[in-house]
mmCIF file with all atom_site columns, C-alpha atoms in Angstrom:
data_model
loop_
_atom_site.group_PDB
_atom_site.id
_atom_site.type_symbol
_atom_site.label_atom_id
_atom_site.label_alt_id
_atom_site.label_comp_id
_atom_site.label_asym_id
_atom_site.label_entity_id
_atom_site.label_seq_id
_atom_site.pdbx_PDB_ins_code
_atom_site.Cartn_x
_atom_site.Cartn_y
_atom_site.Cartn_z
_atom_site.occupancy
_atom_site.B_iso_or_equiv
_atom_site.pdbx_formal_charge
_atom_site.auth_seq_id
_atom_site.auth_comp_id
_atom_site.auth_asym_id
_atom_site.auth_atom_id
_atom_site.pdbx_PDB_model_num
ATOM 1   C CA . LEU A 1 1   ? -3.536 18.965  -73.424 1.00 37.00 ? 1   LEU A CA 1
ATOM 2   C CA . PHE A 1 2   ? -0.812 21.624  -73.187 1.00 38.00 ? 2   PHE A CA 1
ATOM 3   C CA . ARG A 1 3   ? -3.145 24.316  -71.517 1.00 40.00 ? 3   ARG A CA 1
ATOM 4   C CA . SER A 1 4   ? -3.825 21.621  -68.782 1.00 41.00 ? 4   SER A CA 1
ATOM 5   C CA . LEU A 1 5   ? -0.065 20.758  -68.534 1.00 40.00 ? 5   LEU A CA 1
ATOM 6   C CA . ARG A 1 6   ? 0.759  24.610  -67.651 1.00 41.00 ? 6   ARG A CA 1
ATOM 7   C CA . THR A 1 7   ? -1.351 24.685  -64.375 1.00 42.00 ? 7   THR A CA 1
ATOM 8   C CA . PRO A 1 8   ? -0.019 23.175  -61.142 1.00 43.00 ? 8   PRO A CA 1
ATOM 9   C CA . VAL A 1 9   ? -1.365 19.983  -60.619 1.00 40.00 ? 9   VAL A CA 1
ATOM 10  C CA . SER A 1 10  ? -1.285 17.813  -57.652 1.00 41.00 ? 10  SER A CA 1
ATOM 11  C CA . PRO A 1 11  ? 0.372  14.317  -58.186 1.00 40.00 ? 11  PRO A CA 1
ATOM 12  C CA . CYS A 1 12  ? -2.961 12.559  -56.993 1.00 41.00 ? 12  CYS A CA 1
ATOM 13  C CA . ASN A 1 13  ? -5.420 14.695  -58.976 1.00 45.00 ? 13  ASN A CA 1
ATOM 14  C CA . PRO A 1 14  ? -7.919 12.301  -60.448 1.00 46.00 ? 14  PRO A CA 1
ATOM 15  C CA . ASP A 1 15  ? -8.352 14.331  -63.609 1.00 56.00 ? 15  ASP A CA 1
ATOM 16  C CA . SER A 1 16  ? -4.591 14.341  -64.074 1.00 50.00 ? 16  SER A CA 1
ATOM 17  C CA . LEU A 1 17  ? -4.183 10.535  -63.530 1.00 47.00 ? 17  LEU A CA 1
ATOM 18  C CA . SER A 1 18  ? -7.513 9.861   -65.804 1.00 56.00 ? 18  SER A CA 1
ATOM 19  C CA . GLN A 1 19  ? -5.725 11.709  -68.593 1.00 58.00 ? 19  GLN A CA 1
ATOM 20  C CA . ALA A 1 20  ? -2.630 9.437   -68.351 1.00 54.00 ? 20  ALA A CA 1
ATOM 21  C CA . PHE A 1 21  ? -4.755 6.267   -68.176 1.00 54.00 ? 21  PHE A CA 1
ATOM 22  C CA . LEU A 1 22  ? -6.982 7.474   -71.160 1.00 62.00 ? 22  LEU A CA 1
ATOM 23  C CA . LEU A 1 23  ? -3.552 8.045   -73.100 1.00 63.00 ? 23  LEU A CA 1
ATOM 24  C CA . THR A 1 24  ? -2.230 4.671   -72.283 1.00 59.00 ? 24  THR A CA 1
ATOM 25  C CA . ALA A 1 25  ? -5.356 3.010   -73.134 1.00 62.00 ? 25  ALA A CA 1
ATOM 26  C CA . ARG A 1 26  ? -5.351 4.648   -76.699 1.00 68.00 ? 26  ARG A CA 1
ATOM 27  C CA . MET A 1 27  ? -1.812 3.579   -76.971 1.00 64.00 ? 27  MET A CA 1
ATOM 28  C CA . MET A 1 28  ? -2.793 0.026   -76.078 1.00 61.00 ? 28  MET A CA 1
ATOM 29  C CA . ARG A 1 29  ? -5.740 -0.142  -78.362 1.00 67.00 ? 29  ARG A CA 1
ATOM 30  C CA . ALA A 1 30  ? -3.772 0.930   -81.261 1.00 67.00 ? 30  ALA A CA 1
ATOM 31  C CA . MET A 1 31  ? -1.137 -1.810  -80.639 1.00 59.00 ? 31  MET A CA 1
ATOM 32  C CA . MET A 1 32  ? -4.045 -4.372  -80.498 1.00 60.00 ? 32  MET A CA 1
ATOM 33  C CA . ALA A 1 33  ? -5.203 -2.875  -83.649 1.00 64.00 ? 33  ALA A CA 1
ATOM 34  C CA . ALA A 1 34  ? -1.557 -3.639  -85.152 1.00 56.00 ? 34  ALA A CA 1
ATOM 35  C CA . GLN A 1 35  ? -1.864 -7.103  -83.838 1.00 52.00 ? 35  GLN A CA 1
ATOM 36  C CA . GLY A 1 36  ? -4.929 -7.608  -85.879 1.00 53.00 ? 36  GLY A CA 1
ATOM 37  C CA . ASN A 1 37  ? -2.948 -6.266  -88.956 1.00 51.00 ? 37  ASN A CA 1
ATOM 38  C CA . ALA A 1 38  ? 0.156  -8.374  -88.384 1.00 48.00 ? 38  ALA A CA 1
ATOM 39  C CA . GLU A 1 39  ? 1.839  -7.261  -91.593 1.00 48.00 ? 39  GLU A CA 1
ATOM 40  C CA . GLN A 1 40  ? 5.359  -5.981  -91.236 1.00 53.00 ? 40  GLN A CA 1
ATOM 41  C CA . LYS A 1 41  ? 4.669  -2.782  -93.316 1.00 56.00 ? 41  LYS A CA 1
ATOM 42  C CA . ASN A 1 42  ? 2.658  -1.169  -90.469 1.00 69.00 ? 42  ASN A CA 1
ATOM 43  C CA . GLN A 1 43  ? 5.457  -1.469  -87.979 1.00 76.00 ? 43  GLN A CA 1
ATOM 44  C CA . PRO A 1 44  ? 7.553  1.330   -89.481 1.00 85.00 ? 44  PRO A CA 1
ATOM 45  C CA . GLN A 1 45  ? 4.693  3.725   -89.218 1.00 88.00 ? 45  GLN A CA 1
ATOM 46  C CA . LEU A 1 46  ? 3.758  2.736   -85.757 1.00 88.00 ? 46  LEU A CA 1
ATOM 47  C CA . VAL A 1 47  ? 7.443  3.104   -84.515 1.00 93.00 ? 47  VAL A CA 1
ATOM 48  C CA . THR A 1 48  ? 7.913  6.388   -86.624 1.00 92.00 ? 48  THR A CA 1
ATOM 49  C CA . ALA A 1 49  ? 4.596  7.830   -84.768 1.00 92.00 ? 49  ALA A CA 1
ATOM 50  C CA . ALA A 1 50  ? 5.578  6.831   -81.480 1.00 93.00 ? 50  ALA A CA 1
ATOM 51  C CA . TYR A 1 51  ? 8.968  8.600   -81.883 1.00 94.00 ? 51  TYR A CA 1
ATOM 52  C CA . VAL A 1 52  ? 7.341  11.713  -83.062 1.00 93.00 ? 52  VAL A CA 1
ATOM 53  C CA . ILE A 1 53  ? 4.662  11.763  -80.328 1.00 93.00 ? 53  ILE A CA 1
ATOM 54  C CA . PHE A 1 54  ? 7.410  10.989  -77.403 1.00 93.00 ? 54  PHE A CA 1
ATOM 55  C CA . ILE A 1 55  ? 9.837  13.554  -78.719 1.00 92.00 ? 55  ILE A CA 1
ATOM 56  C CA . VAL A 1 56  ? 7.394  16.082  -79.166 1.00 92.00 ? 56  VAL A CA 1
ATOM 57  C CA . GLY A 1 57  ? 5.860  15.431  -75.759 1.00 90.00 ? 57  GLY A CA 1
ATOM 58  C CA . ALA A 1 58  ? 9.208  15.607  -74.098 1.00 90.00 ? 58  ALA A CA 1
ATOM 59  C CA . LEU A 1 59  ? 10.056 18.939  -76.015 1.00 90.00 ? 59  LEU A CA 1
ATOM 60  C CA . ALA A 1 60  ? 6.565  20.265  -74.564 1.00 88.00 ? 60  ALA A CA 1
ATOM 61  C CA . VAL A 1 61  ? 7.116  18.936  -71.049 1.00 88.00 ? 61  VAL A CA 1
ATOM 62  C CA . TYR A 1 62  ? 10.707 20.403  -70.819 1.00 87.00 ? 62  TYR A CA 1
ATOM 63  C CA . HIS A 1 63  ? 9.740  23.878  -72.260 1.00 86.00 ? 63  HIS A CA 1
ATOM 64  C CA . PHE A 1 64  ? 6.099  24.192  -71.030 1.00 84.00 ? 64  PHE A CA 1
ATOM 65  C CA . VAL A 1 65  ? 6.247  22.369  -67.693 1.00 84.00 ? 65  VAL A CA 1
ATOM 66  C CA . ALA A 1 66  ? 9.655  22.481  -66.503 1.00 83.00 ? 66  ALA A CA 1
ATOM 67  C CA . ASN A 1 67  ? 10.336 25.958  -67.877 1.00 82.00 ? 67  ASN A CA 1
ATOM 68  C CA . GLY A 1 68  ? 13.787 24.568  -69.005 1.00 82.00 ? 68  GLY A CA 1
ATOM 69  C CA . GLU A 1 69  ? 15.107 23.802  -65.844 1.00 83.00 ? 69  GLU A CA 1
ATOM 70  C CA . PHE A 1 70  ? 17.947 21.124  -65.635 1.00 86.00 ? 70  PHE A CA 1
ATOM 71  C CA . SER A 1 71  ? 16.124 18.888  -63.142 1.00 81.00 ? 71  SER A CA 1
ATOM 72  C CA . ALA A 1 72  ? 13.664 18.045  -65.887 1.00 85.00 ? 72  ALA A CA 1
ATOM 73  C CA . ILE A 1 73  ? 16.388 15.338  -67.054 1.00 86.00 ? 73  ILE A CA 1
ATOM 74  C CA . LEU A 1 74  ? 14.888 12.948  -64.577 1.00 87.00 ? 74  LEU A CA 1
ATOM 75  C CA . THR A 1 75  ? 11.359 13.480  -66.191 1.00 88.00 ? 75  THR A CA 1
ATOM 76  C CA . MET A 1 76  ? 12.999 13.223  -69.683 1.00 90.00 ? 76  MET A CA 1
ATOM 77  C CA . ALA A 1 77  ? 14.516 10.056  -68.593 1.00 90.00 ? 77  ALA A CA 1
ATOM 78  C CA . GLN A 1 78  ? 11.399 8.496   -67.731 1.00 92.00 ? 78  GLN A CA 1
ATOM 79  C CA . ILE A 1 79  ? 9.742  9.498   -70.879 1.00 94.00 ? 79  ILE A CA 1
ATOM 80  C CA . ILE A 1 80  ? 12.492 7.720   -72.974 1.00 95.00 ? 80  ILE A CA 1
ATOM 81  C CA . GLN A 1 81  ? 12.047 4.731   -70.815 1.00 95.00 ? 81  GLN A CA 1
ATOM 82  C CA . CYS A 1 82  ? 8.118  4.698   -71.329 1.00 96.00 ? 82  CYS A CA 1
ATOM 83  C CA . LEU A 1 83  ? 9.179  5.189   -74.936 1.00 96.00 ? 83  LEU A CA 1
ATOM 84  C CA . ALA A 1 84  ? 11.250 1.932   -74.856 1.00 96.00 ? 84  ALA A CA 1
ATOM 85  C CA . PHE A 1 85  ? 8.341  -0.148  -73.519 1.00 97.00 ? 85  PHE A CA 1
ATOM 86  C CA . VAL A 1 86  ? 6.061  1.308   -76.341 1.00 96.00 ? 86  VAL A CA 1
ATOM 87  C CA . LEU A 1 87  ? 8.631  0.139   -78.983 1.00 95.00 ? 87  LEU A CA 1
ATOM 88  C CA . LEU A 1 88  ? 8.548  -3.352  -77.319 1.00 95.00 ? 88  LEU A CA 1
ATOM 89  C CA . ALA A 1 89  ? 4.754  -3.417  -77.405 1.00 94.00 ? 89  ALA A CA 1
ATOM 90  C CA . ILE A 1 90  ? 4.622  -2.579  -80.927 1.00 94.00 ? 90  ILE A CA 1
ATOM 91  C CA . LYS A 1 91  ? 7.379  -5.089  -81.872 1.00 92.00 ? 91  LYS A CA 1
ATOM 92  C CA . SER A 1 92  ? 5.403  -7.635  -79.842 1.00 91.00 ? 92  SER A CA 1
ATOM 93  C CA . CYS A 1 93  ? 1.935  -6.838  -81.292 1.00 90.00 ? 93  CYS A CA 1
ATOM 94  C CA . SER A 1 94  ? 3.169  -6.498  -84.886 1.00 88.00 ? 94  SER A CA 1
ATOM 95  C CA . GLN A 1 95  ? 4.982  -9.842  -84.859 1.00 87.00 ? 95  GLN A CA 1
ATOM 96  C CA . ASN A 1 96  ? 2.271  -11.641 -82.817 1.00 88.00 ? 96  ASN A CA 1
ATOM 97  C CA . SER A 1 97  ? 5.054  -13.025 -80.696 1.00 88.00 ? 97  SER A CA 1
ATOM 98  C CA . VAL A 1 98  ? 6.671  -12.249 -77.495 1.00 90.00 ? 98  VAL A CA 1
ATOM 99  C CA . ALA A 1 99  ? 9.829  -14.127 -78.475 1.00 89.00 ? 99  ALA A CA 1
ATOM 100 C CA . GLY A 1 100 ? 13.185 -12.519 -77.027 1.00 89.00 ? 100 GLY A CA 1
ATOM 101 C CA . ILE A 1 101 ? 11.257 -10.704 -74.044 1.00 91.00 ? 101 ILE A CA 1
ATOM 102 C CA . SER A 1 102 ? 12.267 -11.992 -70.484 1.00 93.00 ? 102 SER A CA 1
ATOM 103 C CA . VAL A 1 103 ? 9.447  -12.310 -68.434 1.00 94.00 ? 103 VAL A CA 1
ATOM 104 C CA . LYS A 1 104 ? 11.418 -12.122 -65.301 1.00 96.00 ? 104 LYS A CA 1
ATOM 105 C CA . SER A 1 105 ? 13.167 -8.813  -66.612 1.00 96.00 ? 105 SER A CA 1
ATOM 106 C CA . LEU A 1 106 ? 9.616  -7.535  -67.139 1.00 96.00 ? 106 LEU A CA 1
ATOM 107 C CA . VAL A 1 107 ? 8.395  -8.612  -63.441 1.00 97.00 ? 107 VAL A CA 1
ATOM 108 C CA . LEU A 1 108 ? 11.518 -6.730  -62.161 1.00 97.00 ? 108 LEU A CA 1
ATOM 109 C CA . GLU A 1 109 ? 10.489 -3.465  -63.993 1.00 96.00 ? 109 GLU A CA 1
ATOM 110 C CA . ALA A 1 110 ? 7.134  -3.773  -62.614 1.00 97.00 ? 110 ALA A CA 1
ATOM 111 C CA . LEU A 1 111 ? 8.365  -4.148  -59.238 1.00 97.00 ? 111 LEU A CA 1
ATOM 112 C CA . SER A 1 112 ? 10.589 -1.329  -59.910 1.00 94.00 ? 112 SER A CA 1
ATOM 113 C CA . PHE A 1 113 ? 7.786  1.182   -61.039 1.00 94.00 ? 113 PHE A CA 1
ATOM 114 C CA . ALA A 1 114 ? 5.517  -0.024  -58.235 1.00 93.00 ? 114 ALA A CA 1
ATOM 115 C CA . SER A 1 115 ? 8.068  0.789   -55.849 1.00 91.00 ? 115 SER A CA 1
ATOM 116 C CA . ARG A 1 116 ? 8.878  4.004   -57.457 1.00 88.00 ? 116 ARG A CA 1
ATOM 117 C CA . LEU A 1 117 ? 5.292  5.101   -57.846 1.00 89.00 ? 117 LEU A CA 1
ATOM 118 C CA . SER A 1 118 ? 4.815  3.989   -54.156 1.00 88.00 ? 118 SER A CA 1
ATOM 119 C CA . SER A 1 119 ? 7.467  6.584   -53.145 1.00 85.00 ? 119 SER A CA 1
ATOM 120 C CA . THR A 1 120 ? 6.798  9.466   -55.658 1.00 83.00 ? 120 THR A CA 1
ATOM 121 C CA . THR A 1 121 ? 2.778  9.567   -55.390 1.00 82.00 ? 121 THR A CA 1
ATOM 122 C CA . TRP A 1 122 ? 2.947  10.925  -51.600 1.00 80.00 ? 122 TRP A CA 1
ATOM 123 C CA . LEU A 1 123 ? 6.372  11.241  -50.894 1.00 77.00 ? 123 LEU A CA 1
ATOM 124 C CA . ASN A 1 124 ? 8.989  13.940  -52.207 1.00 72.00 ? 124 ASN A CA 1
ATOM 125 C CA . GLY A 1 125 ? 11.804 11.439  -52.624 1.00 69.00 ? 125 GLY A CA 1
ATOM 126 C CA . TYR A 1 126 ? 13.429 11.087  -56.133 1.00 73.00 ? 126 TYR A CA 1
ATOM 127 C CA . LEU A 1 127 ? 11.467 13.846  -57.904 1.00 74.00 ? 127 LEU A CA 1
ATOM 128 C CA . PRO A 1 128 ? 12.627 16.526  -60.108 1.00 73.00 ? 128 PRO A CA 1
ATOM 129 C CA . VAL A 1 129 ? 12.406 20.205  -58.102 1.00 74.00 ? 129 VAL A CA 1
ATOM 130 C CA . ASP A 1 130 ? 10.707 21.407  -61.260 1.00 75.00 ? 130 ASP A CA 1
ATOM 131 C CA . ALA A 1 131 ? 6.905  21.414  -62.150 1.00 77.00 ? 131 ALA A CA 1
ATOM 132 C CA . SER A 1 132 ? 7.265  18.150  -64.005 1.00 75.00 ? 132 SER A CA 1
ATOM 133 C CA . GLY A 1 133 ? 7.776  16.407  -60.607 1.00 75.00 ? 133 GLY A CA 1
ATOM 134 C CA . ASP A 1 134 ? 4.148  17.397  -59.688 1.00 77.00 ? 134 ASP A CA 1
ATOM 135 C CA . TYR A 1 135 ? 2.407  15.341  -62.150 1.00 83.00 ? 135 TYR A CA 1
ATOM 136 C CA . VAL A 1 136 ? 4.200  14.247  -65.369 1.00 87.00 ? 136 VAL A CA 1
ATOM 137 C CA . TYR A 1 137 ? 6.683  12.297  -63.741 1.00 86.00 ? 137 TYR A CA 1
ATOM 138 C CA . GLN A 1 138 ? 4.303  10.103  -62.072 1.00 88.00 ? 138 GLN A CA 1
ATOM 139 C CA . ALA A 1 139 ? 1.890  9.891   -65.048 1.00 91.00 ? 139 ALA A CA 1
ATOM 140 C CA . VAL A 1 140 ? 4.819  8.648   -67.207 1.00 93.00 ? 140 VAL A CA 1
ATOM 141 C CA . ASP A 1 141 ? 5.733  6.047   -64.602 1.00 92.00 ? 141 ASP A CA 1
ATOM 142 C CA . VAL A 1 142 ? 1.991  4.906   -64.626 1.00 94.00 ? 142 VAL A CA 1
ATOM 143 C CA . CYS A 1 143 ? 1.836  4.749   -68.485 1.00 95.00 ? 143 CYS A CA 1
ATOM 144 C CA . SER A 1 144 ? 5.281  2.630   -68.122 1.00 96.00 ? 144 SER A CA 1
ATOM 145 C CA . LEU A 1 145 ? 3.930  0.429   -65.335 1.00 97.00 ? 145 LEU A CA 1
ATOM 146 C CA . LEU A 1 146 ? 0.771  -0.320  -67.600 1.00 97.00 ? 146 LEU A CA 1
ATOM 147 C CA . LEU A 1 147 ? 2.738  -1.205  -70.448 1.00 97.00 ? 147 LEU A CA 1
ATOM 148 C CA . VAL A 1 148 ? 4.861  -3.748  -68.795 1.00 97.00 ? 148 VAL A CA 1
ATOM 149 C CA . LEU A 1 149 ? 1.867  -5.137  -67.111 1.00 97.00 ? 149 LEU A CA 1
ATOM 150 C CA . PHE A 1 150 ? 0.318  -5.356  -70.797 1.00 96.00 ? 150 PHE A CA 1
ATOM 151 C CA . LEU A 1 151 ? 3.428  -7.061  -72.064 1.00 96.00 ? 151 LEU A CA 1
ATOM 152 C CA . LEU A 1 152 ? 3.622  -9.375  -69.071 1.00 95.00 ? 152 LEU A CA 1
ATOM 153 C CA . ARG A 1 153 ? -0.088 -10.373 -69.772 1.00 94.00 ? 153 ARG A CA 1
ATOM 154 C CA . ARG A 1 154 ? 0.944  -11.242 -73.524 1.00 93.00 ? 154 ARG A CA 1
ATOM 155 C CA . ALA A 1 155 ? 3.697  -13.203 -72.348 1.00 93.00 ? 155 ALA A CA 1
ATOM 156 C CA . LEU A 1 156 ? 2.224  -15.328 -69.537 1.00 92.00 ? 156 LEU A CA 1
ATOM 157 C CA . THR A 1 157 ? -1.161 -15.685 -71.080 1.00 88.00 ? 157 THR A CA 1
ATOM 158 C CA . THR A 1 158 ? -1.692 -14.911 -74.586 1.00 75.00 ? 158 THR A CA 1
ATOM 159 C CA . HIS A 1 159 ? 1.385  -16.142 -76.146 1.00 64.00 ? 159 HIS A CA 1
ATOM 160 C CA . ARG A 1 160 ? 2.475  -18.566 -73.787 1.00 61.00 ? 160 ARG A CA 1
ATOM 161 C CA . HIS A 1 161 ? 4.876  -21.575 -75.323 1.00 56.00 ? 161 HIS A CA 1
#
């Protein structure tokens, strides 16, 4: 994975985006498995794993992709935001409930991600100037958007009150 991140990648490269979709699908599959086992003792392990994966990933992007440039802060912020949605999805799946999650807020987040992706995939607006703006930034945005859509589906169909 890190070898492929070192090479310059275009933002619309199908291989790069398919890797992002594959990673997101694996995370969602793990969350659905956690839903099947609704015991609370699995939640701390999933939360710890999420923190470790995202911290290691953020450090790898900062050092290997962005080469330690300051503009990688934008990408790091997106990675932390994606982590927040992963933690929200873990909470939702482990408790088998969407109580406390605002559907209107999720809709606004989805619109925000879609608008930002429409700008950053084929335009250079709001992108880091380092190499992380070529692919990683958009991939993390796609993962976040998919997680928000997953949470919206759970809130509107699966666990409708």
